[in-house]
XYZ file of C-alpha atoms in Angstrom:
670
model
C -9.386 46.564 38.930
C -9.854 47.117 35.548
C -13.323 46.749 35.551
C -13.536 49.237 39.083
C -11.517 51.527 37.364
C -13.865 51.653 34.303
C -16.527 52.504 36.235
C -14.498 55.206 38.382
C -13.439 56.310 35.215
C -17.230 56.116 33.603
C -18.876 58.400 36.335
C -15.924 61.082 36.300
C -17.251 61.381 32.527
C -20.530 61.813 33.949
C -21.051 63.882 36.220
C -18.332 66.210 34.572
C -20.806 66.380 31.173
C -23.958 66.663 33.769
C -22.897 68.685 37.352
C -19.399 70.889 36.395
C -20.991 74.098 34.329
C -23.331 73.040 33.259
C -25.251 75.618 32.129
C -28.569 74.745 32.263
C -29.267 72.571 35.954
C -32.729 70.190 35.617
C -34.049 66.932 37.607
C -33.491 65.154 34.140
C -29.212 65.918 34.171
C -29.643 62.579 36.744
C -31.257 60.697 33.541
C -28.561 61.825 31.239
C -25.741 61.426 33.323
C -26.299 57.776 34.674
C -27.520 56.633 30.891
C -23.887 58.578 29.936
C -22.240 56.525 32.861
C -24.022 53.052 31.571
C -23.017 53.452 28.339
C -19.457 54.851 28.749
C -18.867 51.389 30.882
C -20.778 49.215 28.524
C -17.943 51.008 25.661
C -15.002 50.249 28.639
C -15.780 46.985 28.972
C -15.906 46.372 25.690
C -12.821 47.246 24.825
C -11.411 45.606 28.307
C -13.335 42.175 27.715
C -13.342 40.904 31.327
C -13.027 36.568 31.506
C -12.891 34.068 33.883
C -11.503 30.915 33.724
C -13.969 27.884 34.096
C -12.352 24.329 35.301
C -14.174 21.197 34.143
C -13.354 17.360 35.343
C -14.122 14.671 33.337
C -13.262 11.006 33.893
C -11.814 8.845 30.538
C -12.139 5.498 30.643
C -9.100 3.300 29.293
C -10.110 2.432 25.828
C -10.151 -1.974 24.908
C -9.738 -2.991 21.027
C -11.557 -6.808 20.414
C -10.347 -7.772 17.249
C -11.575 -11.106 15.662
C -10.407 -13.373 13.242
C -12.952 -12.952 10.096
C -10.809 -15.822 7.707
C -12.122 -18.980 6.938
C -9.644 -21.233 9.136
C -11.820 -20.823 11.969
C -14.501 -22.385 10.251
C -12.445 -25.098 8.938
C -11.698 -25.422 12.721
C -15.124 -25.252 13.939
C -15.041 -22.831 15.827
C -17.180 -19.986 14.057
C -20.003 -20.309 16.536
C -17.343 -19.841 20.067
C -16.162 -16.743 18.045
C -19.307 -15.209 17.690
C -20.456 -16.183 20.859
C -17.626 -14.558 22.778
C -18.280 -11.489 20.930
C -21.622 -11.252 22.156
C -20.175 -11.776 25.598
C -17.707 -9.052 25.539
C -21.272 -6.894 23.892
C -23.500 -7.606 26.881
C -21.306 -7.163 29.747
C -22.570 -4.257 31.953
C -19.305 -4.270 33.869
C -17.169 -4.426 31.286
C -18.914 -1.106 29.001
C -18.796 0.671 32.126
C -14.588 -0.016 32.381
C -13.855 0.336 28.821
C -14.152 1.992 25.640
C -15.087 -0.817 23.879
C -14.514 -0.974 19.939
C -15.169 -3.751 18.065
C -12.792 -4.708 14.457
C -12.239 -7.596 12.443
C -9.590 -9.158 10.686
C -8.181 -11.367 7.507
C -6.278 -10.365 5.001
C -7.441 -6.679 5.935
C -8.357 -5.009 8.312
C -11.223 -3.104 9.509
C -13.921 -1.748 12.277
C -16.615 -5.080 12.742
C -19.718 -4.900 10.347
C -20.515 -8.478 10.870
C -18.444 -12.132 10.741
C -18.590 -14.081 7.468
C -15.173 -16.243 8.224
C -15.009 -16.529 5.005
C -11.228 -13.780 4.482
C -8.855 -16.275 2.410
C -5.891 -14.937 4.003
C -4.824 -13.755 7.710
C -2.470 -11.118 8.263
C -1.753 -10.842 12.525
C 1.158 -8.682 12.527
C -0.408 -5.649 10.314
C -3.781 -5.725 12.644
C -1.539 -5.282 15.467
C 0.285 -2.444 13.616
C -3.519 -0.827 12.822
C -4.073 -1.463 16.727
C -0.972 0.477 17.737
C -1.058 3.381 15.198
C -5.344 3.832 16.409
C -4.229 3.601 20.247
C -1.106 5.516 19.910
C -0.133 7.057 23.399
C -3.269 5.440 24.796
C -3.626 2.785 27.292
C -5.733 0.169 25.252
C -5.091 -3.439 25.889
C -6.405 -5.827 23.121
C -8.026 -8.830 22.697
C -7.385 -10.865 20.339
C -10.096 -13.633 19.170
C -7.697 -15.959 16.471
C -7.145 -18.962 15.735
C -2.959 -18.132 15.563
C -2.543 -19.390 12.732
C -0.868 -16.191 10.074
C -1.263 -17.259 6.661
C 1.229 -14.266 5.749
C 3.011 -11.252 7.321
C 6.115 -10.691 9.752
C 5.890 -13.323 12.719
C 3.664 -11.212 14.763
C 5.215 -13.241 18.151
C 8.358 -10.829 18.264
C 6.416 -7.430 17.780
C 9.242 -5.365 19.534
C 8.015 -2.581 22.104
C 4.660 -3.279 21.313
C 2.817 -0.788 23.617
C -0.122 -2.553 24.852
C -1.224 -5.662 26.444
C -2.108 -8.267 24.420
C -5.044 -11.094 25.185
C -5.396 -13.601 22.399
C -8.338 -15.964 22.984
C -7.454 -19.414 21.172
C -10.192 -20.608 18.812
C -9.174 -23.717 17.993
C -8.278 -27.603 19.135
C -5.686 -26.959 21.503
C -5.084 -30.813 21.512
C -2.231 -32.493 18.858
C -3.669 -34.993 15.759
C -1.782 -37.116 13.663
C -1.216 -35.069 10.621
C 0.971 -35.129 7.388
C 1.016 -31.756 6.210
C 2.796 -30.380 2.912
C 3.958 -26.724 3.378
C 5.745 -24.854 1.273
C 6.597 -25.811 -2.376
C 9.130 -23.648 -4.703
C 9.137 -23.468 -7.927
C 9.787 -20.861 -10.880
C 6.792 -19.535 -12.301
C 8.049 -20.856 -16.265
C 10.461 -23.269 -17.710
C 11.347 -23.889 -21.220
C 10.294 -26.504 -23.270
C 11.716 -30.070 -24.008
C 13.866 -29.008 -20.203
C 13.467 -30.265 -16.478
C 12.070 -28.118 -13.671
C 12.826 -28.175 -10.314
C 10.477 -28.735 -7.922
C 11.244 -28.033 -3.837
C 8.541 -29.241 -1.737
C 8.773 -29.139 2.139
C 6.539 -32.271 3.968
C 5.761 -32.104 7.765
C 4.320 -35.241 10.356
C 3.121 -34.297 13.591
C 2.814 -37.044 15.706
C 4.158 -39.911 18.023
C 4.542 -42.930 16.148
C 6.784 -43.777 12.790
C 4.651 -43.250 9.494
C 5.034 -43.708 6.016
C 3.397 -42.139 3.149
C 3.466 -41.826 -1.210
C 3.928 -38.255 -2.256
C 3.079 -37.860 -5.403
C 2.268 -35.232 -8.600
C 0.472 -35.482 -10.953
C -0.469 -33.653 -14.492
C -4.276 -34.389 -15.388
C -4.827 -37.974 -14.712
C -1.334 -38.812 -15.501
C 1.452 -38.914 -12.842
C 5.018 -37.558 -13.314
C 6.176 -37.897 -9.568
C 6.295 -40.582 -6.890
C 8.419 -41.503 -4.142
C 7.722 -43.549 -0.886
C 8.473 -41.298 2.657
C 9.113 -42.013 6.145
C 7.989 -39.707 9.532
C 9.206 -40.726 12.542
C 8.446 -38.000 15.810
C 12.457 -37.140 15.295
C 12.447 -36.998 11.921
C 9.520 -35.072 11.396
C 10.077 -33.237 8.183
C 11.735 -33.231 4.853
C 12.106 -31.811 1.482
C 11.182 -33.677 -1.459
C 13.649 -32.549 -4.136
C 11.918 -33.431 -7.786
C 12.441 -33.144 -11.381
C 9.605 -32.413 -13.891
C 10.111 -32.745 -18.282
C 8.388 -29.591 -19.673
C 6.494 -31.625 -22.565
C 3.886 -28.970 -23.570
C 3.898 -24.780 -24.202
C 1.734 -22.761 -22.027
C 0.092 -23.299 -18.775
C 0.696 -26.210 -16.939
C -1.570 -27.370 -13.706
C 0.294 -29.676 -11.206
C -1.545 -31.497 -7.725
C 0.972 -33.024 -5.131
C -0.736 -35.148 -2.764
C 1.107 -36.759 0.383
C -1.844 -39.761 0.921
C -2.732 -39.802 4.579
C -2.212 -41.617 7.330
C -5.099 -43.909 9.567
C -7.521 -41.521 11.577
C -6.159 -38.436 9.798
C -7.977 -35.431 10.522
C -7.660 -32.862 8.347
C -6.484 -34.265 4.935
C -6.973 -30.671 2.815
C -2.929 -29.863 4.171
C -2.086 -33.435 2.311
C -2.358 -31.622 -1.232
C -1.499 -28.677 -2.558
C -1.679 -27.529 -6.722
C 0.945 -25.234 -8.575
C 1.362 -24.107 -11.835
C 4.178 -23.480 -14.279
C 4.362 -21.719 -17.684
C 6.032 -23.470 -20.256
C 7.662 -20.908 -23.010
C 9.758 -21.802 -26.054
C 11.949 -18.082 -25.689
C 14.396 -16.311 -23.168
C 15.203 -13.153 -23.743
C 19.158 -13.016 -23.433
C 20.289 -9.088 -22.266
C 23.887 -7.944 -22.712
C 25.144 -5.136 -20.475
C 27.901 -3.097 -21.961
C 29.733 -0.631 -19.765
C 33.760 0.881 -19.095
C 32.861 1.924 -15.665
C 31.976 0.384 -12.365
C 28.885 1.396 -10.661
C 26.745 0.040 -8.180
C 23.238 -0.055 -10.692
C 24.998 -2.769 -13.016
C 24.465 -4.979 -9.921
C 20.780 -3.397 -9.546
C 20.377 -4.177 -13.027
C 21.781 -8.322 -13.368
C 19.251 -8.091 -9.825
C 16.693 -6.695 -11.324
C 16.399 -7.720 -14.682
C 17.295 -11.656 -13.247
C 14.082 -11.357 -11.010
C 12.308 -12.788 -14.184
C 13.628 -16.139 -14.982
C 12.673 -15.575 -18.221
C 15.287 -13.485 -19.008
C 20.226 -13.465 -18.641
C 22.452 -10.932 -18.167
C 25.694 -10.999 -19.007
C 28.644 -8.259 -18.641
C 30.945 -6.974 -21.108
C 33.366 -3.929 -21.845
C 32.580 -2.054 -25.612
C 35.473 -3.800 -26.952
C 34.397 -6.843 -26.088
C 31.018 -7.101 -27.262
C 31.189 -6.536 -30.673
C 31.785 -9.772 -31.759
C 28.719 -10.774 -29.193
C 26.373 -8.408 -30.032
C 23.953 -10.540 -32.542
C 23.697 -13.432 -29.669
C 21.565 -11.011 -27.777
C 17.835 -9.572 -27.930
C 18.752 -6.846 -26.282
C 21.799 -4.332 -25.048
C 22.000 -2.118 -22.361
C 24.214 0.897 -22.799
C 25.483 2.084 -19.738
C 27.423 5.561 -19.367
C 28.758 5.619 -23.075
C 32.188 7.257 -23.860
C 34.214 7.204 -26.673
C 34.842 3.996 -26.413
C 31.277 2.923 -27.736
C 31.902 4.720 -31.887
C 31.905 0.870 -32.949
C 29.209 -0.070 -30.500
C 26.855 2.300 -31.414
C 28.057 1.803 -35.884
C 27.289 -2.127 -34.844
C 23.887 -1.623 -33.576
C 22.941 0.618 -36.180
C 24.325 -2.601 -39.090
C 21.978 -4.788 -36.799
C 18.982 -2.660 -36.263
C 19.304 -3.853 -32.199
C 17.490 -2.376 -29.595
C 18.635 -0.884 -26.888
C 18.659 0.774 -23.385
C 21.199 3.981 -22.500
C 21.689 4.696 -19.291
C 23.514 8.479 -19.111
C 24.562 10.343 -16.714
C 27.629 12.561 -15.382
C 30.545 9.901 -16.998
C 28.737 9.679 -20.210
C 30.793 11.336 -22.633
C 27.971 13.747 -24.336
C 30.461 15.455 -26.189
C 31.340 12.135 -28.309
C 28.328 10.046 -27.903
C 26.579 13.669 -29.420
C 27.978 12.619 -32.503
C 27.620 8.729 -32.816
C 23.821 8.588 -32.962
C 21.161 10.535 -34.211
C 18.426 10.282 -31.843
C 19.114 12.724 -29.180
C 21.445 15.563 -28.414
C 22.287 16.837 -24.955
C 23.733 20.104 -24.205
C 27.508 20.043 -23.236
C 28.036 21.677 -19.587
C 30.704 19.679 -17.720
C 27.609 20.153 -15.276
C 25.522 17.447 -13.002
C 23.038 17.715 -10.732
C 20.207 15.706 -8.745
C 16.744 15.119 -10.349
C 13.442 13.100 -9.146
C 11.061 11.519 -11.574
C 8.034 13.083 -12.165
C 5.415 10.378 -14.295
C 3.666 11.489 -16.945
C 0.259 10.414 -17.749
C -0.134 10.655 -21.170
C 2.980 8.086 -21.741
C 1.700 5.435 -24.039
C 4.353 3.322 -25.241
C 3.665 0.817 -22.398
C 2.243 0.481 -19.105
C 4.025 1.276 -16.356
C 2.325 1.627 -12.421
C 2.938 5.268 -10.188
C 5.827 3.357 -7.516
C 5.944 6.385 -5.601
C 8.791 7.532 -8.436
C 8.429 11.914 -6.444
C 9.171 10.096 -3.062
C 12.294 8.017 -4.986
C 16.317 9.264 -3.566
C 17.351 12.141 -6.791
C 19.433 10.998 -10.067
C 22.405 12.383 -11.208
C 22.285 13.411 -14.361
C 24.094 16.332 -16.684
C 23.005 19.233 -16.093
C 21.367 20.982 -19.430
C 18.691 20.911 -22.513
C 18.056 17.428 -23.808
C 16.641 17.376 -27.363
C 15.579 14.391 -29.476
C 15.605 14.132 -33.174
C 12.623 12.128 -33.804
C 9.592 11.038 -32.630
C 9.740 10.090 -28.423
C 7.653 9.284 -25.950
C 7.995 10.689 -22.197
C 7.176 7.927 -19.300
C 9.347 10.674 -16.683
C 10.106 13.941 -16.609
C 13.370 15.327 -14.400
C 11.347 17.819 -10.972
C 14.205 19.136 -8.705
C 12.076 19.953 -5.665
C 8.554 20.697 -6.754
C 9.614 22.197 -10.047
C 9.121 20.185 -13.169
C 12.221 20.831 -15.668
C 9.846 19.399 -18.285
C 13.562 17.766 -19.494
C 13.172 13.599 -20.237
C 14.035 11.782 -17.226
C 13.324 8.152 -18.864
C 12.120 8.210 -22.285
C 11.813 5.725 -25.467
C 11.875 5.960 -29.050
C 10.226 4.096 -32.001
C 12.041 4.646 -35.344
C 11.930 1.819 -39.081
C 11.230 -0.825 -36.508
C 14.269 0.085 -34.010
C 13.225 0.673 -30.540
C 15.467 2.614 -28.084
C 14.741 3.417 -24.281
C 16.686 6.275 -22.588
C 17.280 6.725 -18.990
C 19.650 10.290 -18.585
C 20.428 9.872 -14.531
C 22.544 7.655 -12.534
C 21.378 6.149 -8.869
C 18.727 3.583 -10.050
C 20.565 1.114 -7.139
C 18.962 4.019 -4.838
C 15.690 3.336 -6.241
C 15.558 -0.307 -5.958
C 16.335 0.095 -2.336
C 14.269 2.206 -1.364
C 11.180 1.031 -2.726
C 12.199 -2.007 -1.053
C 12.014 0.113 2.302
C 8.752 1.481 1.438
C 7.041 -1.926 0.379
C 9.075 -4.363 1.859
C 9.662 -5.928 -1.319
C 11.571 -5.582 -4.839
C 8.749 -6.688 -7.010
C 7.405 -3.345 -7.665
C 11.010 -1.393 -8.572
C 12.042 -5.261 -10.613
C 8.625 -4.859 -12.686
C 8.801 -1.659 -13.422
C 12.534 -2.190 -15.185
C 11.024 -5.271 -16.355
C 8.338 -3.135 -18.300
C 11.115 -1.429 -19.913
C 13.598 -4.387 -21.250
C 9.984 -6.140 -22.604
C 9.452 -3.357 -24.689
C 12.629 -2.580 -25.732
C 13.320 -6.632 -26.954
C 10.064 -6.392 -28.624
C 9.077 -5.269 -32.393
C 5.287 -5.499 -31.936
C 3.894 -2.257 -32.916
C 2.049 0.872 -30.343
C -1.969 -0.014 -29.537
C -4.282 2.786 -28.138
C -5.860 -0.532 -25.671
C -2.658 -2.431 -23.585
C -3.594 -5.285 -21.294
C -1.003 -6.168 -18.586
C -2.061 -9.552 -16.807
C -0.532 -12.828 -15.790
C -0.784 -16.051 -17.861
C -2.405 -17.787 -13.894
C -2.854 -16.699 -10.929
C -2.853 -18.551 -7.205
C -6.764 -18.416 -6.099
C -5.821 -17.114 -2.523
C -6.203 -12.589 -3.543
C -3.856 -10.773 -5.407
C -5.544 -11.417 -8.989
C -5.203 -8.106 -10.690
C -5.692 -7.236 -14.453
C -4.292 -4.097 -15.638
C -5.342 -1.648 -18.680
C -4.400 1.297 -20.204
C -6.396 3.187 -22.824
C -4.991 5.905 -25.630
C -6.860 8.400 -28.110
C -5.907 8.561 -31.468
C -3.399 11.009 -30.185
C -2.014 8.481 -27.921
C -2.944 10.873 -24.611
C -3.854 8.615 -21.701
C -7.808 8.905 -21.686
C -9.279 9.122 -17.821
C -12.934 9.890 -19.665
C -12.985 6.215 -21.250
C -15.619 3.339 -20.206
C -13.531 0.207 -19.865
C -15.521 -3.397 -19.135
C -13.994 -6.529 -18.406
C -16.339 -10.094 -20.049
C -14.926 -13.082 -18.489
C -16.036 -16.724 -19.893
C -15.282 -19.538 -17.790
C -14.277 -22.539 -20.318
C -15.522 -25.210 -17.688
C -19.158 -23.669 -16.597
C -19.730 -22.214 -19.920
C -20.840 -18.988 -17.847
C -19.807 -15.147 -18.374
C -19.657 -12.445 -16.224
C -19.040 -8.429 -16.796
C -17.252 -6.193 -14.750
C -16.232 -3.004 -14.821
C -12.495 -1.448 -14.971
C -12.091 0.795 -12.023
C -9.766 4.382 -12.689
C -7.000 4.084 -10.413
C -4.009 7.280 -11.618
C -3.171 6.706 -14.989
C -4.351 2.865 -15.452
C -7.398 0.725 -15.212
C -7.649 -2.046 -13.490
C -9.995 -4.799 -12.103
C -9.951 -7.238 -8.979
C -10.174 -11.174 -10.339
C -9.703 -12.288 -6.568
C -13.440 -13.212 -6.548
C -13.406 -15.757 -9.717
C -12.853 -19.463 -8.300
C -10.399 -22.032 -9.991
C -10.587 -22.526 -13.599
C -9.417 -21.391 -16.852
C -10.390 -18.383 -17.818
C -10.730 -16.187 -21.544
C -11.892 -12.456 -21.574
C -12.317 -9.483 -23.637
C -11.485 -6.258 -22.726
C -14.084 -3.238 -24.612
C -13.794 0.481 -24.405
C -17.228 1.795 -24.970
C -18.204 3.118 -28.276
C -15.167 3.082 -29.862
C -15.253 -0.581 -31.529
C -11.715 -1.581 -29.842
C -10.926 -4.264 -27.580
C -8.257 -6.693 -26.318
C -8.582 -10.359 -25.607
C -6.625 -13.013 -23.292
C -6.535 -16.058 -21.147
C -5.725 -17.086 -17.671
C -5.794 -19.555 -15.720
C -7.181 -19.385 -11.205
C -4.515 -22.303 -9.814
C -6.853 -23.749 -6.807
C -4.579 -22.586 -3.712
C -6.923 -22.552 0.082
C -3.812 -21.539 2.647
C -6.583 -21.320 5.508
C -7.844 -25.309 4.892
C -4.014 -26.172 5.850
C -4.737 -26.049 9.662
C -6.114 -28.674 12.143
C -4.870 -26.588 15.273
C -4.552 -23.045 16.534
C -1.097 -22.203 16.713
C -1.128 -22.258 20.690
C 2.451 -21.652 21.483
C 3.058 -18.437 19.280
C -0.462 -16.770 21.030
C 1.351 -17.484 24.455
C 4.743 -16.041 23.332
C 2.919 -12.494 21.760
C 0.916 -12.363 24.872
C 4.095 -13.403 27.650
C 5.768 -10.374 25.520
C 3.778 -8.019 25.528
C 2.101 -8.726 29.386
C -1.422 -10.293 28.550
C -2.673 -13.648 29.806
C -4.066 -16.765 27.146
C -7.699 -17.721 27.346
C -10.193 -19.966 25.676
C -14.194 -19.302 24.623
C -14.353 -21.639 28.011
C -13.028 -19.145 30.339
C -13.681 -15.149 29.206
C -16.208 -14.827 32.093
C -13.025 -15.589 33.843
C -10.597 -13.024 31.384
C -13.647 -10.355 32.022
C -13.364 -9.906 35.204
C -9.036 -9.915 34.888
C -9.442 -6.770 32.674
C -12.134 -5.398 35.195
C -9.900 -5.613 38.533
C -6.662 -4.885 36.634
C -4.917 -1.904 37.969
C -3.496 -1.274 34.873
C -6.375 -0.162 33.122
C -8.614 2.503 36.052
C -10.155 5.526 34.606
C -8.295 8.488 34.555
C -9.834 12.040 36.059
C -8.835 15.121 33.431
C -9.111 17.974 34.182
C -9.700 21.445 31.177
C -9.168 24.861 31.687
C -11.046 27.224 29.630
C -11.105 31.051 29.843
C -14.845 32.271 29.113
C -15.908 36.141 28.770
C -17.226 38.041 31.894
C -19.973 39.150 30.034
C -20.990 38.174 26.318
C -20.222 41.084 23.182
C -23.170 40.648 21.271
C -25.627 41.661 24.251
C -22.857 44.306 25.611
C -22.834 45.811 22.244
C -26.907 45.625 21.728
C -27.279 47.297 25.456
C -24.769 50.022 24.475
C -26.732 51.086 21.101
C -29.642 50.844 23.383
C -28.319 53.530 25.895
C -27.052 56.328 23.451
C -30.062 55.822 21.692
C -31.687 56.473 24.657
C -29.892 58.983 25.390
C -29.731 60.703 21.608
C -33.262 60.571 22.071
C -34.256 62.640 25.695
C -31.709 64.969 24.801
C -33.485 65.622 21.126
C -36.774 65.746 22.569
C -35.715 68.358 25.577
C -34.343 70.586 22.791
C -30.578 69.576 24.055
C -27.846 69.809 21.699
């Protein structure tokens, strides 16, 4: 209707201008009228911009995710070729590719799109792979074909994934027959022991078989047997826990090998052996936590600090602590008040290092007078703040555990001033605004070190860190760094290296370093490299350290088991740091002799899928093609398109107006 109205209006304007009360009527007026009609009509069409609806139809095929286990256990079971053949069958099946949009993935300790299969993954996390697929195909129909032996080395049990939205079809890679097999399972041992003491080792052993067998469990250190016990198994008594007490006679990293004597005709003896290591030390950090209040932070400090077996925490109030101060390497003052006066004086006399945790319950009016390090403005008000990591913090290495996403701490409102040199680790932020007020800071004066945590509620940080990362380890390491710094009297270095004395050969071995300029500001422009020397093979490799946030780091996962020394160098600065570590042999993927069919069947049953094996792949392909749950879906898409392209219309309008103007001028009309 608008187009018809535009045509009538354009016709009326043309007739009015060239036929109504016109002084000079010629035959050319008809041409002028036509041009004016067309130009006005084009102009009106531009304003109206008429559109029409276009509906297109498309057929969307369901997705099919094929995930292949790329861990070394597939080679251990001798099914690597079967896995490759199954992948080829899925790729080559024309009917399957016509019915599905197929994507291939691989997984071991990581999940990724399939590139090549080398079956060298050191660990297997099936649960994480299924969760990644759930995210990728959220809201879509996408059954999962899982090519695996079902042996998961870490992660949550995959067979009990609740409400998984896709059907899972496990293809079993591995022998499903049962053979007699002895196995050393989990070994529980502390990371540290004290010289001239005994340390406990808990060993889980198991037996798969029908008859009764006997074996001998031995623990060796080098060529010396330090423990031996005979064990009897039956089909009813198929597992035993062995507890041993071993002597710690030498300081340093000590390696041990546990062996379980194989029974006759045992097919896999790799799982009859397991290595572990322990670091023997001759010192321990005793921490005294002084508090006159009851708060959840106190329990948090004890659990977090004692997660390092080298540390113990003892509680006392201000009065009880006076006679104990000299018995501890470190003192934590929690929410000090007027009753802490004698404690402050005694700490000053003993030049004892301390950590002060302050908050709304801290009596700053008296604490300001007890010491000469910090002054807090007295306002009588509190506020909630979050922490922002200072990249220029140089006292020791802090890894960012997501401080800005942790719950707020409750602190005293007002300006904080330090009366001595201070190194701020975290500043306070309110929302997106960084107040630059210190939240966690360190000081060092006359050989005495102090750490200040100016907020209460750290127990929430530990809880949130566990929720985010499924482990307390990252937060506990942060607290351990604070304790280590405060309990140590080592001078500040421009190059700090953070590493462990030994790593197990199952991955996650990382060395960290931080480099600071002469003003002790973190320098992200530096080039750091590490030279690693294998003491057995006498080979040296050099690897650059990569910058991540405010830390340089290098992964040591590709190193073989053995003893290593290293040197970290800063290019063009003449600075270096050295140390040594041990890679303890540990190949968990060699512990299996069978595929875990039971768990794979549970997974298939819980998700509405079915279990298959390499010999029945054709049947699985046919079942997928004929399953009515996986039919293509027709989708309609409605688009609103302009009836006329405005660019062409504008060009025609310009041409018509120019032509009319030229003809009128040529004929002497204004």
